């Protein structure tokens, strides 16, 4: 596909990894102790380290963001209908179906691309028990307005914070909002443990319930209190997480520099809009989404293909909408008439490559291809 075979392809992301030799002593410790899982020493140490780093009270580690979402819904005993966004990775809504919960899709805000708080109330029915918003691209939702609606109607709020590792909102972590927040440590995310996830909660009782749920519901050798799952993060993943924390601040600084370079290079390009966090709110520069608008000479898909022809593998996150997949599209809330903003923006978006070791020359090459407008 690449124009010149000598230029290596550039993907939308590349996983953050520590130097291998720094990981070997952790492996040695695991081999020596023969403690591989079940709330071992690295698991406990990583949970505490994450609480400190993120500025949150309690963290429960799980095997993936998806298992964490499914477990979070179980922890709060969510049933009936849950209001969520169609503009996300498919796991957001899948976690509802795995719990026998009906997703109700509500349109997004055209500026933040997060769930539009102004449209939530109209979607509430007597069956609604919770709201499941996503901090899309690591840009915080309008947490205050969502909280007010949830309080008025007695609803729980679980944030899918898979993109929001380390994101701050005003004075503290964005993860301190809502009843629970769910993180993903998948290889493609800002912070990874190969595979992994976590639930952030605010009190010891909830943390304990999550810990029971992720271990089959066991409280002790002979007591099972819930039909739990096996969602325990292994010692290898937890040890890697501890080591990854040492490199995350530098990784975030490098991401910010790339974000700034794209933004200034693309600022004057008619028909290209760079999505940003709303003023005063945080970002971890997890993605670099642009909108290809009608006054740009190429369609979104033509630009996507043009970049591929130059060895640049950008991604159309989030296209198609979750609500357009077969298990959702028959639902009344999935109708395009209900989701005009999400529908339009899903057809304009491209996420450009961004990761800590992306070369400045590659950033300039991507921006140059887009700025050439042909
Ligand atoms: C990645 C992601 C998930 C799923 O996380 P996994 O760790 O891959 O299971 C859920 N929601 C969103 C928004 C994501 O981007």
mmCIF file of C-alpha atoms and ligand atoms in Angstrom:
data_model
loop_
_atom_site.group_PDB
_atom_site.id
_atom_site.type_symbol
_atom_site.label_atom_id
_atom_site.label_comp_id
_atom_site.label_asym_id
_atom_site.label_seq_id
_atom_site.Cartn_x
_atom_site.Cartn_y
_atom_site.Cartn_z
ATOM 1 C CA UNK A 1 0.000 0.000 0.000
ATOM 2 C CA UNK A 2 2.834 2.340 0.884
ATOM 3 C CA UNK A 3 4.026 4.691 -1.838
ATOM 4 C CA UNK A 4 7.641 3.916 -1.047
ATOM 5 C CA UNK A 5 8.408 0.508 0.442
ATOM 6 C CA UNK A 6 11.328 2.050 2.361
ATOM 7 C CA UNK A 7 9.023 4.105 4.570
ATOM 8 C CA UNK A 8 7.656 1.939 7.403
ATOM 9 C CA UNK A 9 3.897 2.153 7.943
ATOM 10 C CA UNK A 10 2.583 4.475 10.632
ATOM 11 C CA UNK A 11 -0.345 3.135 12.662
ATOM 12 C CA UNK A 12 -2.873 5.079 14.681
ATOM 13 C CA UNK A 13 -1.128 3.959 17.849
ATOM 14 C CA UNK A 14 1.845 2.000 19.098
ATOM 15 C CA UNK A 15 1.855 0.510 22.590
ATOM 16 C CA UNK A 16 3.856 2.060 25.396
ATOM 17 C CA UNK A 17 6.439 -0.428 26.691
ATOM 18 C CA UNK A 18 9.167 -0.134 29.323
ATOM 19 C CA UNK A 19 12.704 -1.381 28.561
ATOM 20 C CA UNK A 20 12.517 -5.198 28.699
ATOM 21 C CA UNK A 21 15.500 -5.504 31.050
ATOM 22 C CA UNK A 22 13.611 -3.460 33.653
ATOM 23 C CA UNK A 23 10.781 -5.993 33.621
ATOM 24 C CA UNK A 24 12.981 -9.061 34.174
ATOM 25 C CA UNK A 25 13.420 -8.547 37.962
ATOM 26 C CA UNK A 26 9.620 -8.461 38.350
ATOM 27 C CA UNK A 27 9.348 -11.750 36.454
ATOM 28 C CA UNK A 28 12.078 -13.227 38.631
ATOM 29 C CA UNK A 29 10.105 -12.274 41.732
ATOM 30 C CA UNK A 30 6.968 -13.963 40.363
ATOM 31 C CA UNK A 31 8.932 -17.107 39.480
ATOM 32 C CA UNK A 32 10.528 -17.143 42.947
ATOM 33 C CA UNK A 33 7.276 -16.655 44.853
ATOM 34 C CA UNK A 34 5.178 -18.859 42.549
ATOM 35 C CA UNK A 35 2.344 -16.466 43.279
ATOM 36 C CA UNK A 36 0.714 -15.962 39.875
ATOM 37 C CA UNK A 37 -2.713 -14.504 40.674
ATOM 38 C CA UNK A 38 -5.481 -14.272 43.345
ATOM 39 C CA UNK A 39 -4.764 -10.868 44.862
ATOM 40 C CA UNK A 40 -1.002 -11.409 45.061
ATOM 41 C CA UNK A 41 1.582 -8.842 46.167
ATOM 42 C CA UNK A 42 1.912 -7.080 42.779
ATOM 43 C CA UNK A 43 -1.871 -6.898 42.449
ATOM 44 C CA UNK A 44 -2.160 -5.183 45.822
ATOM 45 C CA UNK A 45 0.813 -2.912 45.192
ATOM 46 C CA UNK A 46 -0.520 -1.850 41.776
ATOM 47 C CA UNK A 47 -3.958 -1.026 43.197
ATOM 48 C CA UNK A 48 -2.376 1.268 45.796
ATOM 49 C CA UNK A 49 -0.013 2.830 43.278
ATOM 50 C CA UNK A 50 -2.927 3.590 40.958
ATOM 51 C CA UNK A 51 -4.926 5.215 43.771
ATOM 52 C CA UNK A 52 -1.957 7.499 44.441
ATOM 53 C CA UNK A 53 -1.209 8.268 40.802
ATOM 54 C CA UNK A 54 -4.810 8.857 39.749
ATOM 55 C CA UNK A 55 -5.886 10.654 42.920
ATOM 56 C CA UNK A 56 -8.807 8.315 43.668
ATOM 57 C CA UNK A 57 -9.897 6.425 46.783
ATOM 58 C CA UNK A 58 -10.312 2.816 45.630
ATOM 59 C CA UNK A 59 -9.250 0.850 42.544
ATOM 60 C CA UNK A 60 -10.194 -2.763 41.757
ATOM 61 C CA UNK A 61 -8.104 -4.394 39.020
ATOM 62 C CA UNK A 62 -9.721 -6.621 36.399
ATOM 63 C CA UNK A 63 -8.708 -8.574 33.318
ATOM 64 C CA UNK A 64 -10.045 -6.064 30.781
ATOM 65 C CA UNK A 65 -12.073 -2.903 30.463
ATOM 66 C CA UNK A 66 -14.992 -4.935 29.129
ATOM 67 C CA UNK A 67 -15.039 -7.325 32.103
ATOM 68 C CA UNK A 68 -14.720 -4.257 34.343
ATOM 69 C CA UNK A 69 -17.791 -2.672 32.678
ATOM 70 C CA UNK A 70 -19.814 -5.890 33.033
ATOM 71 C CA UNK A 71 -18.732 -6.218 36.680
ATOM 72 C CA UNK A 72 -19.440 -2.541 37.455
ATOM 73 C CA UNK A 73 -23.047 -2.979 36.271
ATOM 74 C CA UNK A 74 -23.325 -6.106 38.467
ATOM 75 C CA UNK A 75 -21.797 -4.308 41.448
ATOM 76 C CA UNK A 76 -24.541 -1.667 41.409
ATOM 77 C CA UNK A 77 -27.233 -4.250 40.509
ATOM 78 C CA UNK A 78 -28.263 -2.266 37.424
ATOM 79 C CA UNK A 79 -31.316 -3.626 35.579
ATOM 80 C CA UNK A 80 -33.962 -2.444 33.102
ATOM 81 C CA UNK A 81 -32.833 0.376 30.813
ATOM 82 C CA UNK A 82 -29.586 2.340 30.760
ATOM 83 C CA UNK A 83 -29.005 5.564 28.845
ATOM 84 C CA UNK A 84 -25.771 5.541 26.851
ATOM 85 C CA UNK A 85 -23.978 6.993 23.833
ATOM 86 C CA UNK A 86 -23.907 5.425 20.353
ATOM 87 C CA UNK A 87 -20.574 7.163 19.686
ATOM 88 C CA UNK A 88 -18.093 4.828 21.396
ATOM 89 C CA UNK A 89 -16.318 1.509 21.116
ATOM 90 C CA UNK A 90 -18.825 -1.328 20.869
ATOM 91 C CA UNK A 91 -17.894 -2.757 24.316
ATOM 92 C CA UNK A 92 -19.755 0.105 26.022
ATOM 93 C CA UNK A 93 -23.160 -1.155 24.885
ATOM 94 C CA UNK A 94 -22.153 -4.831 24.784
ATOM 95 C CA UNK A 95 -21.610 -4.692 28.568
ATOM 96 C CA UNK A 96 -25.303 -3.836 28.914
ATOM 97 C CA UNK A 97 -26.466 -6.727 26.724
ATOM 98 C CA UNK A 98 -24.248 -9.137 28.733
ATOM 99 C CA UNK A 99 -26.241 -8.059 31.790
ATOM 100 C CA UNK A 100 -29.636 -8.366 30.098
ATOM 101 C CA UNK A 101 -30.015 -4.578 30.218
ATOM 102 C CA UNK A 102 -31.625 -2.594 27.385
ATOM 103 C CA UNK A 103 -29.382 0.190 26.045
ATOM 104 C CA UNK A 104 -31.188 3.443 25.244
ATOM 105 C CA UNK A 105 -29.108 5.560 22.887
ATOM 106 C CA UNK A 106 -29.067 9.327 23.306
ATOM 107 C CA UNK A 107 -27.408 11.735 20.865
ATOM 108 C CA UNK A 108 -24.055 13.420 21.476
ATOM 109 C CA UNK A 109 -23.007 17.038 21.864
ATOM 110 C CA UNK A 110 -21.575 18.389 18.574
ATOM 111 C CA UNK A 111 -18.612 20.082 20.291
ATOM 112 C CA UNK A 112 -17.452 17.507 22.856
ATOM 113 C CA UNK A 113 -18.822 14.386 21.094
ATOM 114 C CA UNK A 114 -19.869 13.193 24.562
ATOM 115 C CA UNK A 115 -23.415 12.256 25.606
ATOM 116 C CA UNK A 116 -25.531 15.444 25.330
ATOM 117 C CA UNK A 117 -26.937 16.190 28.813
ATOM 118 C CA UNK A 118 -29.749 18.248 27.271
ATOM 119 C CA UNK A 119 -31.162 15.106 25.636
ATOM 120 C CA UNK A 120 -30.954 12.704 28.574
ATOM 121 C CA UNK A 121 -34.163 13.598 30.411
ATOM 122 C CA UNK A 122 -36.396 12.913 27.401
ATOM 123 C CA UNK A 123 -35.049 9.342 27.256
ATOM 124 C CA UNK A 124 -35.782 8.486 30.911
ATOM 125 C CA UNK A 125 -38.616 6.003 31.490
ATOM 126 C CA UNK A 126 -39.825 4.183 34.640
ATOM 127 C CA UNK A 127 -37.423 1.349 33.667
ATOM 128 C CA UNK A 128 -34.328 3.595 33.578
ATOM 129 C CA UNK A 129 -31.872 2.809 36.369
ATOM 130 C CA UNK A 130 -28.579 4.328 35.251
ATOM 131 C CA UNK A 131 -26.600 6.446 32.801
ATOM 132 C CA UNK A 132 -23.468 5.037 31.120
ATOM 133 C CA UNK A 133 -21.603 7.961 29.498
ATOM 134 C CA UNK A 134 -18.143 7.779 27.901
ATOM 135 C CA UNK A 135 -15.363 10.369 28.343
ATOM 136 C CA UNK A 136 -14.788 10.118 24.609
ATOM 137 C CA UNK A 137 -11.164 10.648 23.461
ATOM 138 C CA UNK A 138 -10.304 11.340 27.122
ATOM 139 C CA UNK A 139 -12.276 14.600 27.093
ATOM 140 C CA UNK A 140 -14.392 14.758 30.267
ATOM 141 C CA UNK A 141 -18.188 14.686 29.985
ATOM 142 C CA UNK A 142 -20.307 17.485 31.412
ATOM 143 C CA UNK A 143 -20.187 15.651 34.743
ATOM 144 C CA UNK A 144 -22.023 18.325 36.737
ATOM 145 C CA UNK A 145 -25.110 18.327 34.513
ATOM 146 C CA UNK A 146 -25.152 14.536 34.310
ATOM 147 C CA UNK A 147 -24.910 14.311 38.099
ATOM 148 C CA UNK A 148 -27.803 16.745 38.547
ATOM 149 C CA UNK A 149 -30.066 14.702 36.257
ATOM 150 C CA UNK A 150 -29.039 11.455 37.963
ATOM 151 C CA UNK A 151 -29.785 12.935 41.387
ATOM 152 C CA UNK A 152 -33.168 14.279 40.288
ATOM 153 C CA UNK A 153 -34.281 10.902 38.921
ATOM 154 C CA UNK A 154 -32.490 8.598 41.376
ATOM 155 C CA UNK A 155 -30.228 7.104 38.689
ATOM 156 C CA UNK A 156 -26.746 5.637 39.056
ATOM 157 C CA UNK A 157 -23.911 6.893 36.854
ATOM 158 C CA UNK A 158 -21.140 4.621 35.585
ATOM 159 C CA UNK A 159 -18.533 6.358 33.438
ATOM 160 C CA UNK A 160 -16.839 4.359 30.719
ATOM 161 C CA UNK A 161 -13.479 6.024 31.315
ATOM 162 C CA UNK A 162 -11.545 3.658 29.029
ATOM 163 C CA UNK A 163 -10.007 6.719 27.308
ATOM 164 C CA UNK A 164 -9.592 8.830 30.424
ATOM 165 C CA UNK A 165 -6.542 7.490 32.262
ATOM 166 C CA UNK A 166 -5.011 10.363 34.233
ATOM 167 C CA UNK A 167 -7.516 12.949 32.986
ATOM 168 C CA UNK A 168 -8.243 15.757 35.393
ATOM 169 C CA UNK A 169 -11.447 17.750 35.633
ATOM 170 C CA UNK A 170 -11.204 21.176 37.284
ATOM 171 C CA UNK A 171 -9.641 20.368 40.682
ATOM 172 C CA UNK A 172 -9.253 16.614 40.698
ATOM 173 C CA UNK A 173 -9.418 13.375 38.763
ATOM 174 C CA UNK A 174 -12.255 13.039 36.275
ATOM 175 C CA UNK A 175 -12.566 9.524 37.698
ATOM 176 C CA UNK A 176 -13.987 10.858 40.963
ATOM 177 C CA UNK A 177 -17.329 11.630 39.308
ATOM 178 C CA UNK A 178 -20.291 9.290 39.078
ATOM 179 C CA UNK A 179 -20.800 6.176 41.186
ATOM 180 C CA UNK A 180 -18.132 4.172 39.357
ATOM 181 C CA UNK A 181 -15.595 4.768 36.590
ATOM 182 C CA UNK A 182 -14.179 2.032 34.405
ATOM 183 C CA UNK A 183 -10.663 2.079 32.939
ATOM 184 C CA UNK A 184 -9.125 -0.053 30.181
ATOM 185 C CA UNK A 185 -5.451 -0.987 30.131
ATOM 186 C CA UNK A 186 -5.619 -2.608 26.706
ATOM 187 C CA UNK A 187 -2.477 -2.446 24.558
ATOM 188 C CA UNK A 188 -3.944 0.366 22.429
ATOM 189 C CA UNK A 189 -4.752 2.654 25.349
ATOM 190 C CA UNK A 190 -2.659 5.504 26.802
ATOM 191 C CA UNK A 191 -1.640 3.261 29.709
ATOM 192 C CA UNK A 192 -1.492 -0.503 29.166
ATOM 193 C CA UNK A 193 -0.855 -3.764 31.010
ATOM 194 C CA UNK A 194 -1.113 -5.740 27.705
ATOM 195 C CA UNK A 195 -4.727 -6.525 28.651
ATOM 196 C CA UNK A 196 -6.369 -5.180 31.775
ATOM 197 C CA UNK A 197 -8.923 -2.894 33.298
ATOM 198 C CA UNK A 198 -10.077 -1.383 36.559
ATOM 199 C CA UNK A 199 -13.059 -0.012 38.409
ATOM 200 C CA UNK A 200 -12.667 3.186 40.413
ATOM 201 C CA UNK A 201 -15.052 3.557 43.361
ATOM 202 C CA UNK A 202 -15.414 5.833 46.346
ATOM 203 C CA UNK A 203 -16.036 3.582 49.353
ATOM 204 C CA UNK A 204 -14.605 0.413 50.881
ATOM 205 C CA UNK A 205 -17.929 -1.447 50.824
ATOM 206 C CA UNK A 206 -18.320 -1.094 47.057
ATOM 207 C CA UNK A 207 -14.674 -2.042 46.539
ATOM 208 C CA UNK A 208 -15.291 -5.199 48.573
ATOM 209 C CA UNK A 209 -18.362 -6.116 46.528
ATOM 210 C CA UNK A 210 -16.354 -5.707 43.315
ATOM 211 C CA UNK A 211 -13.550 -7.834 44.777
ATOM 212 C CA UNK A 212 -16.075 -10.583 45.572
ATOM 213 C CA UNK A 213 -17.651 -10.360 42.113
ATOM 214 C CA UNK A 214 -14.322 -10.645 40.297
ATOM 215 C CA UNK A 215 -13.471 -13.801 42.294
ATOM 216 C CA UNK A 216 -16.558 -15.974 41.617
ATOM 217 C CA UNK A 217 -18.397 -14.345 44.537
ATOM 218 C CA UNK A 218 -16.116 -15.972 47.141
ATOM 219 C CA UNK A 219 -15.915 -14.250 50.524
ATOM 220 C CA UNK A 220 -13.975 -17.085 52.133
ATOM 221 C CA UNK A 221 -13.283 -20.751 51.492
ATOM 222 C CA UNK A 222 -16.868 -21.854 52.078
ATOM 223 C CA UNK A 223 -18.937 -18.713 51.421
ATOM 224 C CA UNK A 224 -20.144 -17.526 48.011
ATOM 225 C CA UNK A 225 -22.323 -14.409 48.097
ATOM 226 C CA UNK A 226 -22.944 -13.689 44.393
ATOM 227 C CA UNK A 227 -22.723 -15.369 40.989
ATOM 228 C CA UNK A 228 -19.354 -13.783 40.323
ATOM 229 C CA UNK A 229 -16.976 -14.083 37.410
ATOM 230 C CA UNK A 230 -13.235 -14.712 37.168
ATOM 231 C CA UNK A 231 -12.065 -11.160 36.453
ATOM 232 C CA UNK A 232 -8.832 -11.073 38.467
ATOM 233 C CA UNK A 233 -5.797 -9.374 36.952
ATOM 234 C CA UNK A 234 -2.762 -11.697 37.032
ATOM 235 C CA UNK A 235 0.523 -10.895 38.761
ATOM 236 C CA UNK A 236 2.340 -10.490 35.420
ATOM 237 C CA UNK A 237 -0.074 -7.805 34.255
ATOM 238 C CA UNK A 238 -0.043 -6.069 37.644
ATOM 239 C CA UNK A 239 3.773 -6.086 37.797
ATOM 240 C CA UNK A 240 3.923 -4.578 34.318
ATOM 241 C CA UNK A 241 1.439 -1.925 35.424
ATOM 242 C CA UNK A 242 3.661 -0.911 38.338
ATOM 243 C CA UNK A 243 6.592 -0.498 35.959
ATOM 244 C CA UNK A 244 4.503 1.310 33.318
ATOM 245 C CA UNK A 245 3.548 3.959 35.898
ATOM 246 C CA UNK A 246 7.202 5.063 35.946
ATOM 247 C CA UNK A 247 7.025 6.026 32.293
ATOM 248 C CA UNK A 248 3.522 7.428 32.016
ATOM 249 C CA UNK A 249 4.247 11.101 32.784
ATOM 250 C CA UNK A 250 6.890 11.282 30.084
ATOM 251 C CA UNK A 251 4.547 9.506 27.678
ATOM 252 C CA UNK A 252 1.802 12.052 28.373
ATOM 253 C CA UNK A 253 4.233 14.954 27.842
ATOM 254 C CA UNK A 254 5.278 13.523 24.479
ATOM 255 C CA UNK A 255 1.624 13.054 23.499
ATOM 256 C CA UNK A 256 0.893 16.672 24.348
ATOM 257 C CA UNK A 257 3.753 17.885 22.143
ATOM 258 C CA UNK A 258 2.416 15.844 19.199
ATOM 259 C CA UNK A 259 -1.094 17.167 19.809
ATOM 260 C CA UNK A 260 0.219 20.752 19.741
ATOM 261 C CA UNK A 261 2.198 20.159 16.553
ATOM 262 C CA UNK A 262 -0.815 18.692 14.702
ATOM 263 C CA UNK A 263 -3.024 21.494 15.965
ATOM 264 C CA UNK A 264 -0.769 24.273 14.719
ATOM 265 C CA UNK A 265 -0.059 22.531 11.397
ATOM 266 C CA UNK A 266 -3.771 21.983 10.694
ATOM 267 C CA UNK A 267 -5.126 25.229 12.164
ATOM 268 C CA UNK A 268 -5.393 27.023 8.826
ATOM 269 C CA UNK A 269 -6.645 24.098 6.738
ATOM 270 C CA UNK A 270 -10.159 24.900 5.536
ATOM 271 C CA UNK A 271 -12.571 22.018 6.062
ATOM 272 C CA UNK A 272 -10.512 20.309 8.786
ATOM 273 C CA UNK A 273 -11.659 20.727 12.374
ATOM 274 C CA UNK A 274 -9.491 19.437 15.229
ATOM 275 C CA UNK A 275 -11.599 18.238 18.164
ATOM 276 C CA UNK A 276 -10.397 19.493 21.552
ATOM 277 C CA UNK A 277 -11.417 19.176 25.186
ATOM 278 C CA UNK A 278 -13.743 22.008 26.203
ATOM 279 C CA UNK A 279 -11.992 24.958 27.825
ATOM 280 C CA UNK A 280 -10.673 24.364 31.321
ATOM 281 C CA UNK A 281 -10.997 20.605 31.111
ATOM 282 C CA UNK A 282 -8.295 18.016 30.857
ATOM 283 C CA UNK A 283 -7.067 15.674 28.186
ATOM 284 C CA UNK A 284 -4.490 12.910 28.079
ATOM 285 C CA UNK A 285 -4.044 13.290 24.290
ATOM 286 C CA UNK A 286 -5.145 9.689 23.882
ATOM 287 C CA UNK A 287 -6.407 10.347 20.336
ATOM 288 C CA UNK A 288 -6.129 13.050 17.712
ATOM 289 C CA UNK A 289 -9.591 13.185 16.124
ATOM 290 C CA UNK A 290 -10.296 15.508 13.211
ATOM 291 C CA UNK A 291 -13.558 16.178 11.381
ATOM 292 C CA UNK A 292 -13.420 16.281 7.573
ATOM 293 C CA UNK A 293 -16.114 18.827 6.816
ATOM 294 C CA UNK A 294 -18.033 19.475 3.574
ATOM 295 C CA UNK A 295 -15.755 22.366 2.519
ATOM 296 C CA UNK A 296 -12.733 20.032 2.429
ATOM 297 C CA UNK A 297 -12.162 18.928 -1.191
ATOM 298 C CA UNK A 298 -11.956 15.189 -0.374
ATOM 299 C CA UNK A 299 -14.574 13.105 1.404
ATOM 300 C CA UNK A 300 -13.605 11.597 4.753
ATOM 301 C CA UNK A 301 -13.205 8.166 3.179
ATOM 302 C CA UNK A 302 -11.149 9.541 0.272
ATOM 303 C CA UNK A 303 -8.772 11.186 2.759
ATOM 304 C CA UNK A 304 -8.639 7.964 4.807
ATOM 305 C CA UNK A 305 -7.659 5.996 1.684
ATOM 306 C CA UNK A 306 -5.183 8.665 0.566
ATOM 307 C CA UNK A 307 -3.406 8.445 3.922
ATOM 308 C CA UNK A 308 -3.329 4.637 3.621
ATOM 309 C CA UNK A 309 -1.765 4.944 0.188
ATOM 310 C CA UNK A 310 1.042 6.853 1.895
ATOM 311 C CA UNK A 311 1.444 4.175 4.574
ATOM 312 C CA UNK A 312 -0.504 6.059 7.239
ATOM 313 C CA UNK A 313 -3.120 3.912 8.940
ATOM 314 C CA UNK A 314 -5.470 6.376 10.602
ATOM 315 C CA UNK A 315 -8.747 5.006 12.043
ATOM 316 C CA UNK A 316 -12.367 6.088 11.777
ATOM 317 C CA UNK A 317 -13.153 6.068 15.534
ATOM 318 C CA UNK A 318 -16.141 5.914 15.959
ATOM 319 C CA UNK A 319 -17.620 4.678 12.716
ATOM 320 C CA UNK A 320 -19.952 2.833 12.388
ATOM 321 C CA UNK A 321 -21.994 3.968 15.382
ATOM 322 C CA UNK A 322 -22.659 1.226 17.959
ATOM 323 C CA UNK A 323 -26.367 1.696 17.254
ATOM 324 C CA UNK A 324 -25.803 0.639 13.622
ATOM 325 C CA UNK A 325 -24.496 -2.848 14.500
ATOM 326 C CA UNK A 326 -27.023 -5.673 13.962
ATOM 327 C CA UNK A 327 -27.747 -6.394 17.645
ATOM 328 C CA UNK A 328 -28.732 -2.745 18.239
ATOM 329 C CA UNK A 329 -30.100 -1.299 15.009
ATOM 330 C CA UNK A 330 -33.675 -2.508 15.485
ATOM 331 C CA UNK A 331 -34.051 -0.635 18.765
ATOM 332 C CA UNK A 332 -36.222 2.513 18.593
ATOM 333 C CA UNK A 333 -33.442 4.660 20.131
ATOM 334 C CA UNK A 334 -31.017 3.462 17.415
ATOM 335 C CA UNK A 335 -32.993 5.234 14.664
ATOM 336 C CA UNK A 336 -30.912 7.801 12.795
ATOM 337 C CA UNK A 337 -33.641 10.407 13.378
ATOM 338 C CA UNK A 338 -32.892 10.056 17.115
ATOM 339 C CA UNK A 339 -29.125 10.428 16.648
ATOM 340 C CA UNK A 340 -28.540 13.071 13.947
ATOM 341 C CA UNK A 341 -25.387 14.575 15.484
ATOM 342 C CA UNK A 342 -23.697 11.215 16.133
ATOM 343 C CA UNK A 343 -24.633 10.018 12.637
ATOM 344 C CA UNK A 344 -23.168 13.114 10.964
ATOM 345 C CA UNK A 345 -19.937 13.215 12.969
ATOM 346 C CA UNK A 346 -19.293 9.450 12.627
ATOM 347 C CA UNK A 347 -19.168 10.106 8.876
ATOM 348 C CA UNK A 348 -16.652 12.959 9.248
ATOM 349 C CA UNK A 349 -14.205 11.692 11.850
ATOM 350 C CA UNK A 350 -10.672 10.356 11.436
ATOM 351 C CA UNK A 351 -8.261 9.720 14.317
ATOM 352 C CA UNK A 352 -4.708 10.515 13.248
ATOM 353 C CA UNK A 353 -1.672 8.606 14.543
ATOM 354 C CA UNK A 354 -0.578 9.703 18.021
ATOM 355 C CA UNK A 355 1.741 7.870 20.416
ATOM 356 C CA UNK A 356 4.754 8.875 22.497
ATOM 357 C CA UNK A 357 7.421 7.713 20.046
ATOM 358 C CA UNK A 358 5.758 9.038 16.898
ATOM 359 C CA UNK A 359 8.476 10.944 15.020
ATOM 360 C CA UNK A 360 8.004 14.670 14.481
ATOM 361 C CA UNK A 361 8.783 14.052 10.794
ATOM 362 C CA UNK A 362 5.823 11.640 10.627
ATOM 363 C CA UNK A 363 3.516 14.166 12.294
ATOM 364 C CA UNK A 364 4.595 16.745 9.729
ATOM 365 C CA UNK A 365 4.149 14.273 6.879
ATOM 366 C CA UNK A 366 0.579 13.402 7.992
ATOM 367 C CA UNK A 367 -0.314 17.061 8.491
ATOM 368 C CA UNK A 368 1.276 17.945 5.130
ATOM 369 C CA UNK A 369 -0.771 15.322 3.277
ATOM 370 C CA UNK A 370 -3.953 16.691 4.844
ATOM 371 C CA UNK A 371 -2.977 20.341 4.243
ATOM 372 C CA UNK A 372 -2.272 19.699 0.548
ATOM 373 C CA UNK A 373 -6.077 19.352 0.125
ATOM 374 C CA UNK A 374 -5.900 17.150 -2.981
HETATM 375 C C1 LIG B 1 -11.106 -0.048 24.783
HETATM 376 C C2 LIG B 1 -12.481 0.333 25.218
HETATM 377 C C3 LIG B 1 -13.282 -0.526 25.977
HETATM 378 C C4 LIG B 1 -12.905 -1.961 26.247
HETATM 379 O O1 LIG B 1 -11.743 -2.125 26.947
HETATM 380 P P1 LIG B 1 -10.944 -3.539 26.826
HETATM 381 O O2 LIG B 1 -9.889 -3.388 27.871
HETATM 382 O O3 LIG B 1 -10.396 -3.598 25.436
HETATM 383 O O4 LIG B 1 -11.912 -4.625 27.121
HETATM 384 C C5 LIG B 1 -14.500 -0.060 26.439
HETATM 385 N N1 LIG B 1 -14.933 1.180 26.144
HETATM 386 C C6 LIG B 1 -14.217 2.026 25.396
HETATM 387 C C7 LIG B 1 -14.750 3.390 25.131
HETATM 388 C C8 LIG B 1 -12.977 1.624 24.880
HETATM 389 O O5 LIG B 1 -12.281 2.465 24.093
#
